[in-house]
Amino acid sequence: MRHDLTTLNLVLAIEQTRSITRGAAQEHLALAAASKRLSDLESRLGVQLFERRARGVEPTEAGRALVRHIRSLHASLYALETEVMEFSRGIKGHLRIAANSSAITEALPPHLVGFSQAHAQIRISLEDLTSAEVQAAVAEGRADVGVFTPPLVDNRLQTWVVGHGRLAALVPLKHPLSAREEVTFDDLLAYDLIGLHAGASAQELMREQAAARGKTLNARWQVRGFDAIAQLVEAGLGVAVLPEQPAERFTRVFGVRSIRLEEPWAEREYVLGVLRQQRLPTVVQRFVDTLIPRDKQ
């Protein structure tokens, strides 16, 4: 079923003005022509989009759903126009990267520096998602490449290990554990844990480890962002488990101490994933080449 932009814009204008008359005027259409466009669209879709009332119109549930899609379409068209116009300014491509928070702070920065210096005419966008969301974004084409921590949950991806990291405990300076050189997860379970939002790889890993011990994770606080976690730890609201590199940086900014987490699962891999296909797009292949030697691909 094909829809023209004029009619879709009319629907959006009617929803915004709550009036077919004002919507038609906003789109520079005669009222009769606008009414016919709306009627034809409702006939094709087989649903009523607006309820006529004494003081104007109100969108039905179907109308609200259509408006959401029209707004999404407008955003996509704007992104399309912006990206194509960039070629006139010398931009030679756009690389969309999705990565989890740990990868952004530990694994990606040196690779991004090298790639951006070697390919200054490629625009890069980076989105912070959970590891599962990263894999879904790449598999569904919403991102070109992803960097995340295992497990791999989508076999549509081709993957390579691109780095290693380690988890550490973060505690307030005056905490009972602060004098220790290393702690176990059992040590941390005796205290309230400040963690990332549900779905974050480290959070899910801790939940699994607690369950394996027959214990409950006392995750009273869940926030987005390592900085927020460090500030809550400094305030004495609990302890946390973070990637070692940002944890060490926070010791120079906040009143916290980073302690080695002595657990086998504290060692982690960072994985680069792309959609499995016969031939990668040129921009994606260049990024893969930056991270993975050709003989290892």
Coordinates of N, CA, C and O in Angstrom, one line a residue, residues 17-132:
T17 N -3.4 20.4 15.1 CA -4.4 21.5 15.2 C -5.7 21.1 15.7 O -6.5 22.0 16.1
R18 N -6.0 19.8 15.8 CA -7.3 19.2 16.2 C -8.4 19.8 15.3 O -9.5 20.0 15.8
S19 N -8.1 20.0 14.0 CA -9.1 20.6 13.1 C -8.7 20.3 11.7 O -7.6 20.5 11.3
I20 N -9.7 19.7 10.9 CA -9.5 19.5 9.5 C -9.3 20.8 8.8 O -8.4 20.9 7.9
T21 N -10.1 21.8 9.1 CA -10.0 23.1 8.4 C -8.6 23.7 8.7 O -7.9 24.1 7.7
R22 N -8.1 23.7 9.9 CA -6.8 24.4 10.2 C -5.7 23.5 9.7 O -4.7 24.0 9.2
G23 N -5.9 22.2 9.7 CA -4.8 21.3 9.2 C -4.7 21.5 7.7 O -3.6 21.5 7.1
A24 N -5.8 21.6 7.0 CA -5.8 21.8 5.5 C -5.1 23.2 5.2 O -4.3 23.3 4.3
A25 N -5.4 24.2 6.0 CA -4.8 25.5 5.8 C -3.3 25.4 6.0 O -2.5 26.0 5.3
Q26 N -2.9 24.7 7.1 CA -1.5 24.6 7.4 C -0.7 23.9 6.2 O 0.4 24.3 6.0
E27 N -1.4 23.0 5.5 CA -0.7 22.3 4.5 C -1.1 22.9 3.1 O -0.8 22.3 2.1
H28 N -1.7 24.1 3.1 CA -2.0 24.8 1.9 C -2.9 24.0 0.9 O -2.7 23.9 -0.3
L29 N -3.9 23.3 1.5 CA -4.9 22.6 0.8 C -6.3 23.1 0.9 O -6.6 23.7 2.0
A30 N -7.1 23.0 -0.1 CA -8.5 23.4 0.0 C -9.2 22.4 1.0 O -8.8 21.2 1.0
L31 N -10.2 22.9 1.7 CA -10.8 22.0 2.7 C -11.4 20.8 2.0 O -11.3 19.7 2.5
A32 N -12.1 21.0 0.8 CA -12.7 19.8 0.2 C -11.6 18.8 -0.2 O -11.8 17.6 -0.1
A33 N -10.5 19.3 -0.7 CA -9.4 18.4 -1.2 C -8.8 17.7 0.1 O -8.5 16.5 0.0
A34 N -8.7 18.4 1.2 CA -8.1 17.7 2.4 C -9.1 16.7 2.9 O -8.7 15.6 3.3
S35 N -10.4 17.0 2.9 CA -11.4 16.0 3.4 C -11.4 14.8 2.6 O -11.5 13.7 3.1
K36 N -11.2 14.9 1.2 CA -11.2 13.8 0.4 C -10.0 12.9 0.6 O -10.0 11.7 0.6
R37 N -8.8 13.6 0.8 CA -7.6 12.9 1.0 C -7.7 12.0 2.3 O -7.4 10.9 2.4
L38 N -8.3 12.7 3.4 CA -8.5 11.9 4.6 C -9.4 10.8 4.5 O -9.2 9.7 5.0
S39 N -10.5 11.0 3.8 CA -11.5 10.0 3.6 C -11.0 8.8 2.8 O -11.2 7.6 3.1
D40 N -10.2 9.1 1.7 CA -9.6 8.1 0.9 C -8.6 7.3 1.7 O -8.5 6.0 1.6
L41 N -7.8 7.9 2.6 CA -6.8 7.2 3.4 C -7.5 6.3 4.4 O -7.1 5.2 4.6
E42 N -8.6 6.8 5.0 CA -9.3 5.9 6.0 C -9.9 4.7 5.2 O -9.9 3.6 5.8
S43 N -10.4 4.9 4.0 CA -11.0 3.8 3.3 C -9.9 2.8 2.9 O -10.1 1.6 3.1
R44 N -8.7 3.2 2.5 CA -7.6 2.3 2.2 C -7.2 1.5 3.4 O -6.9 0.3 3.3
L45 N -7.1 2.2 4.6 CA -6.6 1.6 5.8 C -7.7 0.7 6.5 O -7.4 -0.1 7.3
G46 N -8.9 1.1 6.2 CA -10.1 0.3 6.8 C -10.3 0.7 8.2 O -10.9 -0.1 9.0
V47 N -9.9 1.9 8.6 CA -10.1 2.4 10.0 C -10.4 3.8 10.0 O -10.1 4.6 9.0
Q48 N -11.0 4.3 11.1 CA -11.3 5.7 11.3 C -10.1 6.3 12.0 O -9.7 5.8 13.0
L49 N -9.6 7.4 11.5 CA -8.4 8.0 12.1 C -8.7 9.1 13.0 O -8.0 9.4 14.0
F50 N -9.9 9.8 12.8 CA -10.3 10.9 13.7 C -11.7 10.8 14.0 O -12.5 10.4 13.2
E51 N -12.1 11.2 15.2 CA -13.5 11.3 15.6 C -13.9 12.7 15.5 O -13.3 13.6 16.1
R52 N -15.0 13.0 14.8 CA -15.5 14.3 14.6 C -16.3 14.8 15.8 O -17.2 14.0 16.3
R53 N -15.9 15.9 16.4 CA -16.6 16.4 17.6 C -17.0 17.8 17.4 O -16.6 18.5 16.4
A54 N -17.8 18.4 18.3 CA -18.4 19.7 18.1 C -17.3 20.8 18.0 O -17.4 21.7 17.2
R55 N -16.2 20.6 18.7 CA -15.1 21.6 18.8 C -13.9 21.2 17.9 O -12.8 21.7 18.1
G56 N -14.1 20.2 17.1 CA -12.9 19.8 16.3 C -12.9 18.3 16.1 O -13.9 17.6 16.1
V57 N -11.7 17.8 16.0 CA -11.5 16.3 15.9 C -10.5 15.8 16.9 O -9.6 16.6 17.3
E58 N -10.6 14.5 17.2 CA -9.7 13.9 18.1 C -9.2 12.6 17.4 O -10.0 11.9 16.8
P59 N -7.9 12.3 17.5 CA -7.4 11.1 16.8 C -7.9 9.8 17.6 O -8.0 9.8 18.8
T60 N -8.3 8.8 16.8 CA -8.6 7.5 17.4 C -7.3 6.8 17.8 O -6.2 7.3 17.5
E61 N -7.4 5.6 18.4 CA -6.2 4.9 18.7 C -5.4 4.6 17.4 O -4.2 4.6 17.4
A62 N -6.1 4.2 16.3 CA -5.5 4.0 15.0 C -4.8 5.3 14.5 O -3.7 5.2 14.0
G63 N -5.5 6.4 14.7 CA -4.9 7.7 14.3 C -3.6 8.0 15.1 O -2.7 8.5 14.5
R64 N -3.6 7.8 16.4 CA -2.4 8.0 17.2 C -1.3 7.1 16.7 O -0.1 7.6 16.6
A65 N -1.6 5.9 16.4 CA -0.6 5.0 15.9 C 0.0 5.5 14.6 O 1.2 5.4 14.4
L66 N -0.9 5.9 13.7 CA -0.4 6.4 12.4 C 0.5 7.7 12.6 O 1.5 7.8 12.0
V67 N 0.1 8.5 13.5 CA 0.9 9.8 13.7 C 2.2 9.4 14.3 O 3.2 10.0 13.9
R68 N 2.3 8.4 15.1 CA 3.7 8.0 15.6 C 4.6 7.6 14.5 O 5.7 7.9 14.4
H69 N 4.0 6.8 13.6 CA 4.8 6.3 12.4 C 5.1 7.5 11.5 O 6.2 7.5 10.9
I70 N 4.2 8.4 11.3 CA 4.5 9.6 10.5 C 5.7 10.4 11.1 O 6.6 10.8 10.3
R71 N 5.7 10.6 12.4 CA 6.8 11.3 13.0 C 8.1 10.6 12.9 O 9.2 11.2 12.7
S72 N 8.0 9.2 13.0 CA 9.2 8.4 12.8 C 9.7 8.5 11.4 O 10.9 8.6 11.1
L73 N 8.8 8.5 10.4 CA 9.1 8.7 9.0 C 9.8 10.0 8.8 O 10.8 10.1 8.1
H74 N 9.3 11.1 9.4 CA 9.9 12.4 9.2 C 11.3 12.4 9.7 O 12.2 13.0 9.1
A75 N 11.5 11.8 10.9 CA 12.9 11.7 11.5 C 13.8 11.0 10.5 O 15.0 11.4 10.3
S76 N 13.3 9.9 9.9 CA 14.2 9.1 9.0 C 14.5 9.9 7.8 O 15.6 9.8 7.2
L77 N 13.5 10.6 7.3 CA 13.7 11.4 6.0 C 14.7 12.5 6.3 O 15.5 12.9 5.5
Y78 N 14.6 13.1 7.5 CA 15.5 14.2 7.9 C 17.0 13.6 7.9 O 17.9 14.2 7.4
A79 N 17.1 12.4 8.6 CA 18.4 11.8 8.7 C 18.9 11.5 7.3 O 20.1 11.6 7.0
L80 N 18.0 11.0 6.4 CA 18.4 10.6 5.0 C 19.0 11.9 4.3 O 20.0 11.9 3.7
E81 N 18.2 13.0 4.4 CA 18.6 14.2 3.7 C 19.9 14.7 4.3 O 20.8 15.1 3.5
T82 N 20.0 14.7 5.6 CA 21.2 15.2 6.2 C 22.5 14.4 5.8 O 23.5 15.0 5.5
E83 N 22.3 13.1 5.8 CA 23.5 12.2 5.5 C 23.8 12.4 4.0 O 25.0 12.5 3.7
V84 N 22.9 12.5 3.1 CA 23.2 12.6 1.7 C 23.8 14.0 1.4 O 24.8 14.1 0.6
M85 N 23.3 15.0 2.1 CA 23.9 16.3 1.9 C 25.4 16.4 2.4 O 26.1 17.2 1.9
E86 N 25.7 15.6 3.3 CA 27.1 15.6 3.8 C 28.1 15.3 2.8 O 29.2 15.7 2.8
F87 N 27.7 14.5 1.8 CA 28.6 14.1 0.7 C 29.0 15.3 -0.1 O 30.2 15.4 -0.6
S88 N 28.2 16.4 -0.1 CA 28.6 17.6 -0.8 C 29.6 18.4 0.0 O 30.3 19.2 -0.6
R89 N 29.7 18.1 1.3 CA 30.7 18.7 2.1 C 32.0 17.9 2.3 O 32.8 18.2 3.2
G90 N 32.1 16.8 1.5 CA 33.3 16.0 1.6 C 33.2 14.8 2.4 O 34.2 14.0 2.5
I91 N 32.1 14.6 3.1 CA 31.9 13.4 4.0 C 31.7 12.2 3.0 O 31.0 12.2 2.1
K92 N 32.5 11.1 3.3 CA 32.5 9.9 2.4 C 31.7 8.7 3.0 O 31.8 7.7 2.4
G93 N 31.0 8.9 4.1 CA 30.3 7.8 4.6 C 29.9 8.1 6.1 O 30.3 9.0 6.7
H94 N 29.1 7.2 6.6 CA 28.6 7.3 8.0 C 28.7 5.9 8.6 O 28.1 5.0 8.1
L95 N 29.4 5.8 9.8 CA 29.5 4.6 10.5 C 28.7 4.7 11.8 O 29.0 5.5 12.6
R96 N 27.7 3.8 11.9 CA 26.9 3.8 13.2 C 27.4 2.7 14.1 O 27.3 1.5 13.7
I97 N 27.9 3.1 15.2 CA 28.4 2.1 16.2 C 27.5 2.0 17.4 O 27.1 3.1 17.9
A98 N 27.2 0.8 17.8 CA 26.5 0.6 19.1 C 27.4 -0.1 20.0 O 28.1 -1.1 19.6
A99 N 27.5 0.3 21.3 CA 28.4 -0.4 22.2 C 27.8 -0.3 23.6 O 27.0 0.6 23.9
N100 N 28.2 -1.2 24.5 CA 27.8 -1.1 25.9 C 28.7 -0.2 26.6 O 29.8 0.2 26.1
S101 N 28.3 0.3 27.8 CA 29.0 1.3 28.5 C 30.5 0.9 28.8 O 31.4 1.7 28.7
S102 N 30.7 -0.4 29.2 CA 32.0 -0.8 29.5 C 32.9 -0.7 28.3 O 34.1 -0.3 28.4
A103 N 32.4 -1.1 27.1 CA 33.2 -1.1 25.9 C 33.6 0.4 25.5 O 34.7 0.7 25.1
I104 N 32.6 1.3 25.8 CA 32.9 2.7 25.4 C 34.0 3.2 26.3 O 34.8 4.0 25.9
T105 N 34.0 2.8 27.6 CA 35.0 3.4 28.5 C 36.3 2.7 28.4 O 37.4 3.3 28.7
E106 N 36.4 1.4 28.1 CA 37.6 0.6 28.1 C 38.2 0.2 26.8 O 39.4 0.3 26.5
A107 N 37.3 -0.3 25.9 CA 37.8 -1.0 24.7 C 37.9 -0.1 23.5 O 38.8 -0.2 22.7
L108 N 36.9 0.8 23.3 CA 36.7 1.5 22.0 C 37.6 2.7 21.8 O 38.1 3.0 20.7
P109 N 37.9 3.5 22.9 CA 38.6 4.8 22.6 C 39.8 4.8 21.8 O 39.9 5.5 20.8
P110 N 40.8 3.9 22.0 CA 42.0 3.9 21.1 C 41.7 3.5 19.7 O 42.3 4.0 18.8
H111 N 40.8 2.6 19.5 CA 40.4 2.2 18.2 C 39.7 3.3 17.4 O 39.9 3.6 16.2
L112 N 38.8 4.1 18.1 CA 38.1 5.2 17.5 C 39.1 6.3 17.1 O 38.9 6.9 16.1
V113 N 40.1 6.5 18.0 CA 41.1 7.5 17.6 C 41.8 7.2 16.3 O 42.0 8.0 15.4
G114 N 42.3 5.9 16.3 CA 43.0 5.4 15.1 C 42.2 5.5 13.8 O 42.6 6.0 12.8
F115 N 40.9 5.0 14.0 CA 40.0 5.0 12.8 C 39.7 6.4 12.3 O 39.7 6.7 11.1
S116 N 39.3 7.3 13.3 CA 38.9 8.7 12.9 C 40.1 9.5 12.3 O 39.9 10.3 11.4
Q117 N 41.3 9.2 12.7 CA 42.5 9.9 12.1 C 42.8 9.4 10.7 O 43.1 10.1 9.8
A118 N 42.6 8.1 10.5 CA 42.8 7.5 9.2 C 41.7 7.8 8.2 O 41.9 7.7 7.0
H119 N 40.5 8.0 8.7 CA 39.3 8.2 7.9 C 38.6 9.5 8.3 O 37.4 9.4 8.8
A120 N 39.2 10.6 8.2 CA 38.6 11.9 8.7 C 37.3 12.2 8.0 O 36.5 13.0 8.5
Q121 N 37.1 11.7 6.8 CA 35.9 12.0 6.0 C 34.7 11.1 6.3 O 33.7 11.2 5.6
I122 N 34.8 10.2 7.3 CA 33.7 9.3 7.6 C 33.1 9.8 8.9 O 33.8 10.0 9.9
R123 N 31.8 10.1 8.9 CA 31.2 10.5 10.1 C 30.8 9.3 11.0 O 30.4 8.3 10.5
I124 N 31.0 9.5 12.3 CA 30.8 8.4 13.3 C 29.8 8.8 14.3 O 29.8 9.8 14.9
S125 N 28.8 7.9 14.5 CA 27.9 8.1 15.6 C 28.0 6.9 16.5 O 28.1 5.8 16.1
L126 N 27.9 7.1 17.8 CA 28.1 6.1 18.8 C 26.9 6.1 19.8 O 26.6 7.1 20.4
E127 N 26.3 5.0 19.9 CA 25.1 4.9 20.8 C 25.4 3.9 21.9 O 26.0 2.8 21.7
D128 N 25.1 4.3 23.1 CA 25.3 3.5 24.4 C 24.1 2.6 24.6 O 23.0 3.1 24.9
L129 N 24.2 1.3 24.5 CA 23.2 0.3 24.7 C 23.7 -0.8 25.6 O 24.9 -0.9 25.8
T130 N 22.8 -1.7 26.1 CA 23.2 -2.9 26.8 C 23.7 -3.8 25.7 O 23.5 -3.7 24.5
S131 N 24.5 -4.9 26.2 CA 25.1 -5.8 25.2 C 24.0 -6.5 24.4 O 24.2 -6.7 23.2
A132 N 22.9 -6.9 25.0 CA 21.8 -7.5 24.2 C 21.2 -6.6 23.2 O 20.9 -6.9 22.1

